[in-house]
Amino acid sequence: MSEAFRFCVRRDDPAVTSLQPDPDAPAQRTLAVGEVRLRVCLFAVTANNVTCALYGDKLSFWHMFPVSGPTWGCIPGWGFGEVVESRCDRITVGERLFGFWPMGSYLVLRPGTISAQGFFDATPERADAAPILHYFLRRGQSQQAEPMDDRLFALLYPLFGVGYLLADYVATGGATGSGPLLITAASSKTAACAAFCLRRALPAADLWGLTSPSHLDFVKSLGCYDRVMAYGQASVGLRREEVTLIDVAGDARLRDALHQHYGDRLRRSISVGRAHWAEFKPPHTSLPGPRPKQFWAPHYGSVRVSSAPGGLSSEQYNAGLYRAWRDFVSAVLCRPHHPPFEAVTLSGPGGIAVAWAALLDGSAEPHEGFVVQV
Ligand SMILES: NC(=O)c1ccc[n+]([C@@H]2O[C@H](COP(=O)([O-])OP(=O)(O)OC[C@H]3O[C@@H](n4cnc5c(N)ncnc54)[C@H](OP(=O)(O)O)[C@@H]3O)[C@@H](O)[C@H]2O)c1
């Protein structure tokens, strides 16, 4: 497609999509001093993007990459862009950046303080977003530049960061009891990354993955969980044990059944995602056990990485994340026999529509990850 676009969904119905004009295209605006224009090269499309659309208003995603009028919202996605025009001294044409882009053709950025690793975008629409959502990594120059496929990096690295923060939240945020940690939507990339990081943060933890019957073999093949079960089997063999629920699926019936079954033996109930988006309902006040607590990685990251007492410096955080990521890459992602994830490359707005439909109806295969080249 030669015309610049932004792929949008109706804010009140993510199943209805539309292509809207791209306000950051060269024909639409000239650059001010200090700005750079990037061509969006590729981005990953996973269930996480569907959840971004569902929370477009509440978490202000619609404000990050505006399109005209209140009907449509542009969905963001993690991936790569290339500088095609620059009025900023330290960023040159041809440089490649990794970050959070509009699913569209172009993005104009206003780099703040620029380091060898990257910069925060100071554009007003994004200045209030959580820091990790408007940080752009200079991939070619950073320590994360290990030799790996850009498509797998786009698919897994941001969700690995979420898993890393979630493991830290679980490990430092209070008692999990002696029993297992139940992780739903275990076949999702977020859950697999979280399980890998939980194993490092809590070596003695018993990690149980719950998934759809058709995804059992895949989840077992990941090697990230101690035990893998289909939905419906979560109470098997558990009579007196205390459990912690890490809910990535967001399926209200499943969550409520687990709360009913475990009641006070549920030590913590952590809501992470809405992968089963059509089955989500907010928890009822009479739900037995602890009230589900929402975990939101961008927010937790900005609280955890801070100069407050007990906070991590950004150097400590980045070093820990990098070590964990490097281990995940060699142990799971790039293992020589049967690497678990495969990037499926699609192109242009038609490709986004194909990926979007498969994610909405749940027909996407968990070992495949969609990457769209624009
Ligand atoms: N709280 C946070 O800060 C945060 C950050 C990042 C991601 N997340 C959330 O984590 C969740 C997973 O994201 P992801 O990108 O890792 O997912 P993904 O890799 O695309 O997940 C695929 C899996 O999710 C389940 N699933 C996906 N779509 C479904 C549908 N329409 N119907 C039923 N099941 C479906 C299936 O798992 P099973 O068969 O195993 O159920 C499927 O194998 C999302 O809701 C995302 O927003 C939360």
Coordinates of N, CA, C and O in Angstrom, one line a residue, residues 230-316:
A230 N -5.2 -28.8 31.7 CA -6.3 -28.2 30.9 C -7.2 -27.5 31.9 O -7.4 -27.9 33.0
Y231 N -7.9 -26.4 31.4 CA -8.9 -25.8 32.2 C -9.9 -26.8 32.7 O -10.3 -27.7 31.9
G232 N -10.3 -26.7 33.9 CA -11.2 -27.7 34.4 C -10.5 -28.7 35.3 O -11.2 -29.4 36.1
Q233 N -9.2 -28.8 35.2 CA -8.5 -29.8 36.0 C -7.7 -29.1 37.2 O -6.9 -29.7 37.9
A234 N -8.0 -27.8 37.4 CA -7.2 -27.0 38.3 C -7.3 -27.5 39.7 O -6.5 -27.2 40.6
S235 N -8.4 -28.2 40.1 CA -8.5 -28.6 41.5 C -8.0 -30.0 41.7 O -8.0 -30.5 42.8
V236 N -7.6 -30.7 40.6 CA -7.2 -32.1 40.7 C -6.0 -32.2 41.7 O -5.0 -31.5 41.6
G237 N -6.2 -33.0 42.7 CA -5.1 -33.3 43.6 C -4.8 -32.2 44.7 O -3.9 -32.3 45.5
L238 N -5.6 -31.2 44.6 CA -5.4 -30.1 45.6 C -6.6 -30.0 46.5 O -7.7 -29.7 46.2
R239 N -6.4 -30.4 47.7 CA -7.5 -30.4 48.7 C -7.2 -29.3 49.8 O -8.0 -28.5 50.1
R240 N -6.0 -29.4 50.3 CA -5.7 -28.5 51.5 C -4.7 -27.4 51.1 O -4.4 -26.6 52.0
E241 N -4.1 -27.5 50.0 CA -3.0 -26.6 49.7 C -3.4 -25.2 49.5 O -4.5 -24.9 49.0
E242 N -2.5 -24.2 49.8 CA -2.8 -22.8 49.5 C -2.3 -22.6 48.1 O -1.2 -23.1 47.7
V243 N -3.0 -21.8 47.4 CA -2.5 -21.5 46.0 C -2.5 -19.9 45.8 O -3.2 -19.2 46.5
T244 N -1.7 -19.6 44.8 CA -1.7 -18.2 44.3 C -2.2 -18.2 42.8 O -1.7 -19.0 42.0
L245 N -3.1 -17.3 42.5 CA -3.6 -17.3 41.1 C -3.0 -16.1 40.4 O -3.1 -15.0 40.9
I246 N -2.4 -16.4 39.2 CA -1.9 -15.4 38.4 C -2.7 -15.5 37.1 O -2.5 -16.4 36.2
D247 N -3.7 -14.6 36.9 CA -4.7 -14.8 35.9 C -4.4 -13.9 34.7 O -4.7 -12.7 34.6
V248 N -3.9 -14.6 33.7 CA -3.6 -14.0 32.4 C -4.8 -14.1 31.4 O -5.0 -13.3 30.5
A249 N -5.7 -15.1 31.7 CA -6.8 -15.3 30.8 C -7.9 -14.3 30.9 O -8.5 -13.8 30.0
G250 N -8.2 -13.9 32.2 CA -9.3 -13.0 32.5 C -10.7 -13.5 32.2 O -11.7 -12.8 32.1
D251 N -10.8 -14.9 32.1 CA -12.1 -15.5 31.9 C -12.9 -15.5 33.3 O -12.4 -16.2 34.2
A252 N -14.0 -14.8 33.3 CA -14.7 -14.6 34.6 C -15.1 -15.9 35.2 O -15.1 -16.1 36.4
R253 N -15.6 -16.8 34.3 CA -16.1 -18.1 34.9 C -15.0 -18.9 35.5 O -15.2 -19.5 36.6
L254 N -13.9 -18.9 34.8 CA -12.7 -19.7 35.4 C -12.2 -19.0 36.7 O -12.0 -19.7 37.7
R255 N -12.1 -17.7 36.7 CA -11.6 -17.0 37.9 C -12.6 -17.3 39.0 O -12.1 -17.6 40.1
D256 N -13.9 -17.1 38.8 CA -14.8 -17.3 39.8 C -14.8 -18.7 40.4 O -14.9 -19.0 41.6
A257 N -14.7 -19.7 39.4 CA -14.7 -21.1 39.9 C -13.5 -21.4 40.7 O -13.5 -22.1 41.8
L258 N -12.3 -20.8 40.4 CA -11.1 -21.0 41.2 C -11.3 -20.3 42.6 O -10.9 -20.9 43.6
H259 N -11.9 -19.2 42.6 CA -12.1 -18.5 43.9 C -13.1 -19.3 44.7 O -12.9 -19.4 45.9
Q260 N -14.1 -19.8 44.1 CA -15.1 -20.7 44.8 C -14.4 -21.9 45.4 O -14.6 -22.3 46.5
H261 N -13.6 -22.5 44.6 CA -13.0 -23.8 45.0 C -12.0 -23.6 46.1 O -12.0 -24.3 47.1
Y262 N -11.1 -22.6 46.0 CA -10.0 -22.4 47.0 C -10.4 -21.5 48.1 O -9.9 -21.6 49.2
G263 N -11.3 -20.5 47.9 CA -11.8 -19.7 49.0 C -10.6 -19.1 49.7 O -9.7 -18.4 49.1
D264 N -10.6 -19.3 51.0 CA -9.5 -18.7 51.9 C -8.1 -19.3 51.6 O -7.1 -18.8 52.1
R265 N -8.1 -20.4 51.0 CA -6.8 -21.0 50.7 C -6.1 -20.3 49.5 O -5.0 -20.6 49.1
L266 N -6.8 -19.4 48.9 CA -6.2 -18.6 47.8 C -5.4 -17.5 48.5 O -6.0 -16.6 49.2
R267 N -4.1 -17.5 48.4 CA -3.3 -16.5 49.1 C -3.3 -15.2 48.4 O -3.4 -14.2 49.1
R268 N -3.2 -15.2 47.1 CA -3.2 -14.0 46.4 C -3.9 -14.3 45.0 O -3.8 -15.4 44.5
S269 N -4.6 -13.3 44.6 CA -5.3 -13.4 43.2 C -4.8 -12.2 42.4 O -5.2 -11.1 42.8
I270 N -4.0 -12.4 41.4 CA -3.4 -11.3 40.6 C -4.0 -11.3 39.2 O -3.9 -12.3 38.5
S271 N -4.7 -10.3 38.8 CA -5.2 -10.1 37.5 C -4.2 -9.5 36.6 O -3.8 -8.4 36.8
V272 N -3.8 -10.2 35.6 CA -2.8 -9.8 34.7 C -3.3 -9.4 33.3 O -2.9 -8.4 32.7
G273 N -4.2 -10.2 32.8 CA -4.6 -10.0 31.4 C -6.1 -10.4 31.1 O -6.8 -10.8 32.0
R274 N -6.4 -10.2 29.9 CA -7.8 -10.5 29.4 C -7.6 -11.3 28.1 O -8.3 -10.9 27.1
A275 N -6.7 -12.3 28.0 CA -6.5 -13.0 26.8 C -7.8 -13.6 26.3 O -8.1 -13.6 25.1
H276 N -8.7 -14.1 27.2 CA -10.0 -14.6 26.8 C -11.0 -13.4 26.9 O -11.8 -13.4 27.8
W277 N -10.7 -12.5 26.1 CA -11.3 -11.1 26.2 C -12.9 -11.2 26.2 O -13.5 -10.4 27.0
A278 N -13.4 -12.1 25.4 CA -14.9 -12.1 25.3 C -15.6 -12.6 26.6 O -16.8 -12.5 26.8
E279 N -14.8 -13.3 27.4 CA -15.3 -13.9 28.6 C -15.1 -13.1 29.9 O -15.3 -13.6 31.0
F280 N -14.5 -11.9 29.7 CA -14.2 -11.1 30.9 C -15.4 -10.4 31.5 O -16.3 -9.9 30.8
K281 N -15.4 -10.4 32.8 CA -16.4 -9.6 33.6 C -15.7 -9.2 34.8 O -14.9 -9.9 35.4
P282 N -15.9 -7.9 35.3 CA -15.2 -7.5 36.6 C -15.7 -8.4 37.7 O -16.8 -9.0 37.7
P283 N -14.8 -8.7 38.7 CA -15.2 -9.6 39.8 C -16.3 -9.0 40.7 O -16.4 -7.8 40.9
H284 N -17.2 -9.9 41.1 CA -18.3 -9.5 41.9 C -17.8 -9.3 43.4 O -16.8 -9.9 43.8
T285 N -18.4 -8.4 44.1 CA -17.9 -8.1 45.5 C -18.0 -9.3 46.4 O -17.3 -9.4 47.4
S286 N -18.9 -10.3 46.1 CA -19.1 -11.4 47.0 C -18.2 -12.6 46.6 O -18.3 -13.7 47.2
L287 N -17.2 -12.3 45.8 CA -16.3 -13.4 45.4 C -15.5 -13.9 46.6 O -14.9 -13.1 47.3
P288 N -15.5 -15.2 46.9 CA -14.8 -15.7 48.0 C -13.3 -15.5 47.8 O -12.8 -15.4 46.7
G289 N -12.5 -15.5 48.9 CA -11.1 -15.4 48.8 C -10.7 -13.9 48.7 O -11.5 -13.0 48.8
P290 N -9.4 -13.7 48.5 CA -8.9 -12.3 48.4 C -9.4 -11.6 47.1 O -9.7 -12.3 46.1
R291 N -9.6 -10.3 47.2 CA -10.1 -9.5 46.1 C -9.0 -9.6 45.0 O -7.8 -9.3 45.3
P292 N -9.3 -9.9 43.7 CA -8.3 -9.9 42.7 C -7.6 -8.5 42.6 O -8.3 -7.5 42.6
K293 N -6.3 -8.5 42.5 CA -5.6 -7.2 42.4 C -5.0 -7.1 41.0 O -4.4 -8.0 40.5
Q294 N -5.2 -6.0 40.4 CA -4.8 -5.7 39.0 C -3.3 -5.5 39.0 O -2.8 -4.6 39.8
F295 N -2.6 -6.2 38.2 CA -1.1 -5.9 37.9 C -1.0 -5.2 36.6 O -1.6 -5.7 35.6
W296 N -0.4 -4.1 36.5 CA -0.2 -3.3 35.3 C 1.3 -3.0 35.2 O 1.8 -2.2 35.9
A297 N 1.9 -3.7 34.3 CA 3.4 -3.7 34.2 C 4.0 -2.2 34.1 O 4.9 -1.9 34.8
P298 N 3.4 -1.4 33.1 CA 4.0 -0.1 33.0 C 4.0 0.7 34.3 O 4.9 1.4 34.7
H299 N 2.9 0.5 35.0 CA 2.7 1.3 36.3 C 3.7 0.7 37.3 O 4.4 1.4 38.0
Y300 N 3.7 -0.6 37.5 CA 4.6 -1.3 38.4 C 6.0 -0.9 38.2 O 6.8 -0.6 39.1
G301 N 6.4 -0.9 36.9 CA 7.8 -0.6 36.5 C 8.1 0.8 36.9 O 9.2 1.0 37.5
S302 N 7.2 1.8 36.8 CA 7.6 3.1 37.1 C 7.7 3.3 38.6 O 8.4 4.2 39.1
V303 N 7.0 2.5 39.4 CA 7.1 2.5 40.9 C 8.3 1.8 41.4 O 9.1 2.3 42.2
R304 N 8.6 0.6 40.8 CA 9.7 -0.2 41.2 C 11.1 0.4 40.9 O 12.0 0.3 41.6
V305 N 11.1 1.0 39.7 CA 12.4 1.6 39.2 C 12.3 3.0 39.6 O 11.8 3.9 38.9
S306 N 12.8 3.3 40.8 CA 12.7 4.7 41.3 C 13.7 4.9 42.4 O 14.3 4.0 42.9
S307 N 13.8 6.2 42.8 CA 14.8 6.5 43.8 C 14.2 6.3 45.2 O 14.8 6.6 46.2
A308 N 12.9 5.9 45.3 CA 12.3 5.7 46.6 C 13.0 4.6 47.4 O 13.6 3.7 46.7
P309 N 12.8 4.6 48.7 CA 13.5 3.5 49.5 C 13.0 2.1 49.0 O 11.8 1.9 48.8
G310 N 14.0 1.2 48.8 CA 13.6 -0.1 48.3 C 13.5 -0.2 46.8 O 13.3 -1.2 46.2
G311 N 13.5 1.0 46.1 CA 13.4 1.0 44.6 C 14.7 0.5 44.0 O 15.8 0.5 44.6
L312 N 14.6 0.2 42.7 CA 15.8 -0.2 41.9 C 16.2 1.0 41.1 O 15.4 1.7 40.6
S313 N 17.5 1.1 40.9 CA 18.0 2.1 40.0 C 17.8 1.6 38.6 O 17.6 0.3 38.4
S314 N 17.7 2.4 37.6 CA 17.5 1.9 36.2 C 18.6 1.0 35.8 O 18.4 0.1 35.1
E315 N 19.9 1.3 36.3 CA 21.0 0.4 36.0 C 20.8 -1.0 36.5 O 21.0 -2.0 35.9
Q316 N 20.3 -1.1 37.8 CA 20.1 -2.4 38.4 C 19.0 -3.1 37.7 O 19.1 -4.3 37.4

